[in-house]
């Protein structure tokens, strides 16, 4: 049997329930566009989220918290995720679910603390002496092993780097050859080599090598300008949690460079409070010196009613520390008991925490909005549906829930395929809605037929 010849036929694309969301879809003046970036309706909540994004960008929101409340399936998670999409990959966004804090091994507050620190970024700017350019040659030079034997060892490596201004041939140490191999550098790549540490970084493929039909996910970069040997500002984004992990068993001094140099060596040891304080101290010092800049990100706690009183008290305190991210909470609960107590309070959140929150409400969708959301979902999943069928599905949605009808799309399309149809029609919708029950109707049937069930 030849395994190489067997090709996987599964589609590589996976479709998650929020995959259609690309951003908040706001105009430049902050008003919500009707349908954009995968979102539609819920204008007030989206505009409020837009203001939050602006505050985060201008760094005015650190240590503040936001609560999204609304009935199930009204887009709380969707809008929170689109805030992350708006902020882009450079701002840390750490999503978690309230129930994640319960573990038999780690303290609840420890998990919260870890996620807090995942949500705080640090941008470090350093000017370094580098050689940078497009690689035109890599030739390792070999000599016979000086320790005897028949093998050969690399004694040095010749690397030629080209920029728009000129070309330079470098003879480098064998340790740098190892770094080059680790980064999988080939001729035609743009790289830089740090002069002091010998670290090699592959920036991307030179765009002189870009072809029209490149199937690989390659990043093409222009050939660097200026000299090969120069001073370059290198920006690195890390989170406080990265620094904690990297220094969990400190080696060497606690100056900034050694803090950073630990990052590439993953180890799993306990992070102590003392270590965190020490890291904070070093980080604060470097922020004062202008070498590093704090990038407060977002900690998103979904289903926040799952937290208990201990966690809420901790949140209260953590929000007041000077290294705090923006915290976004979401819940669909009304008046209920706070976990770990027998007190009742709105959303299951203690009133003293509620007092510190800005609250955004999400409202149930109208028929028209459900039609639009279903349309967007069908398009993302690559499913065709007749207009009439879409309207009918949306009507079912007003009776049941948005989530339920979003879930009906896939079985309906499977049924349509089985019948050899290209588009979902009302027939399939009728058939599917008679086959599957939503939560409400199932509960109603339970009530009517209670005597047949064991309870
Ligand atoms: N305004 C919208 N535009 C486009 N899609 C939406 C919108 N609102 C919700 N959706 C989609 O509808 C589904 C349900 O929304 P979501 O999960 O955000 O609800 P939720 O308010 O977080 O509910 P729960 O309280 O149950 O957690 C998701 O697939 C989401 O992507
Ligand atoms: Mg949700």
Coordinates of C-alpha atoms in Angstrom, one line a residue, residues 139-299:
X139 CA 27.4 28.0 1.2
X140 CA 28.6 26.1 4.3
X141 CA 32.3 25.5 4.3
X142 CA 33.3 22.2 5.5
X143 CA 36.6 21.0 7.0
X144 CA 37.7 17.6 8.3
X145 CA 36.7 17.0 11.8
X146 CA 39.7 18.2 14.0
X147 CA 38.8 15.6 16.6
X148 CA 39.6 12.8 14.2
X149 CA 37.2 10.4 12.5
X150 CA 36.1 10.6 8.8
X151 CA 33.3 13.1 9.2
X152 CA 33.3 16.7 8.2
X153 CA 32.2 19.6 10.2
X154 CA 31.0 23.1 9.1
X155 CA 33.7 25.6 9.9
X156 CA 31.9 28.6 8.6
X157 CA 29.2 29.7 6.3
X158 CA 29.2 32.2 3.5
X159 CA 26.0 34.2 3.1
X160 CA 25.5 36.9 0.5
X161 CA 22.9 39.5 1.2
X162 CA 21.5 41.9 -1.4
X163 CA 19.7 45.2 -0.8
X164 CA 18.5 47.8 -3.4
X165 CA 21.8 49.6 -2.7
X166 CA 24.3 46.8 -2.8
X167 CA 25.4 43.3 -2.0
X168 CA 27.6 42.0 0.7
X169 CA 29.2 38.6 1.3
X170 CA 29.6 37.6 4.9
X171 CA 31.6 34.8 6.4
X172 CA 29.8 33.7 9.5
X173 CA 30.2 31.4 12.5
X174 CA 28.8 27.8 12.3
X175 CA 26.4 28.6 15.2
X176 CA 24.7 31.1 12.9
X177 CA 24.5 28.4 10.2
X178 CA 22.4 26.4 12.7
X179 CA 20.1 29.4 13.3
X180 CA 19.8 29.8 9.5
X181 CA 18.7 26.2 9.2
X182 CA 16.3 26.5 12.1
X183 CA 14.5 29.4 10.4
X184 CA 14.5 27.3 7.1
X185 CA 16.1 30.1 5.2
X186 CA 16.5 29.5 1.4
X187 CA 17.9 31.5 -1.4
X188 CA 15.4 34.3 -2.2
X189 CA 14.3 34.9 1.3
X190 CA 14.7 38.2 3.1
X191 CA 16.4 37.8 6.4
X192 CA 18.2 39.8 9.0
X193 CA 21.0 38.6 11.3
X194 CA 21.6 40.4 14.6
X195 CA 25.2 41.3 15.0
X196 CA 25.5 40.8 18.8
X197 CA 23.5 37.6 19.3
X198 CA 23.8 36.0 15.9
X199 CA 20.0 35.4 15.9
X200 CA 18.6 35.0 12.4
X201 CA 15.1 36.1 11.6
X202 CA 13.3 35.3 8.3
X203 CA 11.2 38.3 7.3
X204 CA 9.5 36.7 4.3
X205 CA 10.1 35.8 0.7
X206 CA 11.5 38.4 -1.6
X207 CA 8.8 39.7 -3.9
X208 CA 11.1 39.2 -6.9
X209 CA 10.2 35.5 -6.5
X210 CA 6.4 36.0 -6.3
X211 CA 4.6 34.2 -9.0
X212 CA 1.0 34.5 -10.1
X213 CA 0.0 31.0 -9.0
X214 CA 1.7 30.6 -5.7
X215 CA -0.4 28.2 -3.7
X216 CA 1.7 28.5 -0.5
X217 CA 0.7 30.9 2.2
X218 CA 3.9 32.9 1.8
X219 CA 4.5 36.5 2.9
X220 CA 6.2 38.4 0.1
X221 CA 8.3 41.4 1.2
X222 CA 10.2 43.9 -0.9
X223 CA 14.0 43.8 -1.1
X224 CA 15.3 46.0 1.8
X225 CA 16.5 49.4 1.1
X226 CA 19.8 50.9 2.3
X227 CA 23.0 49.2 3.3
X228 CA 23.3 45.6 4.3
X229 CA 25.0 46.5 7.5
X230 CA 22.9 48.9 9.5
X231 CA 21.0 49.9 12.6
X232 CA 17.5 48.7 12.6
X233 CA 14.6 49.2 15.0
X234 CA 13.2 45.9 15.9
X235 CA 9.7 45.7 17.4
X236 CA 8.6 42.8 19.4
X237 CA 5.1 42.2 20.9
X238 CA 4.8 40.0 23.9
X239 CA 2.3 39.6 26.8
X240 CA 3.1 39.7 30.5
X241 CA 2.1 36.1 30.6
X242 CA 4.8 35.3 28.0
X243 CA 7.4 36.9 30.3
X244 CA 6.0 35.1 33.3
X245 CA 6.2 31.7 31.6
X246 CA 9.7 32.4 30.2
X247 CA 11.0 33.3 33.6
X248 CA 9.2 30.8 35.7
X249 CA 12.6 29.4 36.7
X250 CA 14.8 32.4 36.4
X251 CA 18.2 32.0 34.9
X252 CA 20.7 34.7 34.8
X253 CA 20.1 38.3 35.8
X254 CA 16.8 40.2 35.9
X255 CA 17.7 42.8 33.4
X256 CA 15.5 43.2 30.4
X257 CA 17.6 41.4 27.8
X258 CA 17.7 38.2 29.9
X259 CA 14.0 38.5 30.6
X260 CA 13.4 38.5 26.8
X261 CA 16.0 35.9 25.9
X262 CA 14.1 33.3 28.0
X263 CA 11.1 33.6 25.8
X264 CA 12.0 30.9 23.3
X265 CA 12.6 28.3 25.9
X266 CA 9.2 26.9 27.0
X267 CA 9.2 25.3 30.4
X268 CA 6.3 24.4 32.6
X269 CA 6.9 25.5 36.2
X270 CA 4.8 27.3 38.7
X271 CA 4.6 31.0 38.4
X272 CA 4.7 32.6 41.8
X273 CA 3.3 35.9 43.0
X274 CA 6.9 36.9 43.8
X275 CA 8.0 36.3 40.3
X276 CA 5.1 38.3 38.9
X277 CA 6.0 41.2 41.1
X278 CA 9.6 41.1 40.1
X279 CA 8.6 41.1 36.4
X280 CA 6.2 44.0 37.0
X281 CA 9.1 45.9 38.5
X282 CA 11.4 45.3 35.6
X283 CA 8.6 46.1 33.1
X284 CA 7.8 49.3 34.9
X285 CA 11.4 50.4 34.8
X286 CA 11.7 49.8 31.1
X287 CA 8.4 51.6 30.4
X288 CA 9.8 54.6 32.3
X289 CA 13.0 54.4 30.2
X290 CA 10.9 54.5 27.1
X291 CA 12.2 51.1 25.8
X292 CA 8.9 49.3 26.2
X293 CA 5.4 50.4 25.8
X294 CA 2.3 49.0 27.5
X295 CA -0.4 47.7 25.1
X296 CA -3.5 47.1 27.3
X297 CA -5.5 44.4 25.6
X298 CA -8.9 42.8 26.3
X299 CA -9.9 40.1 28.6

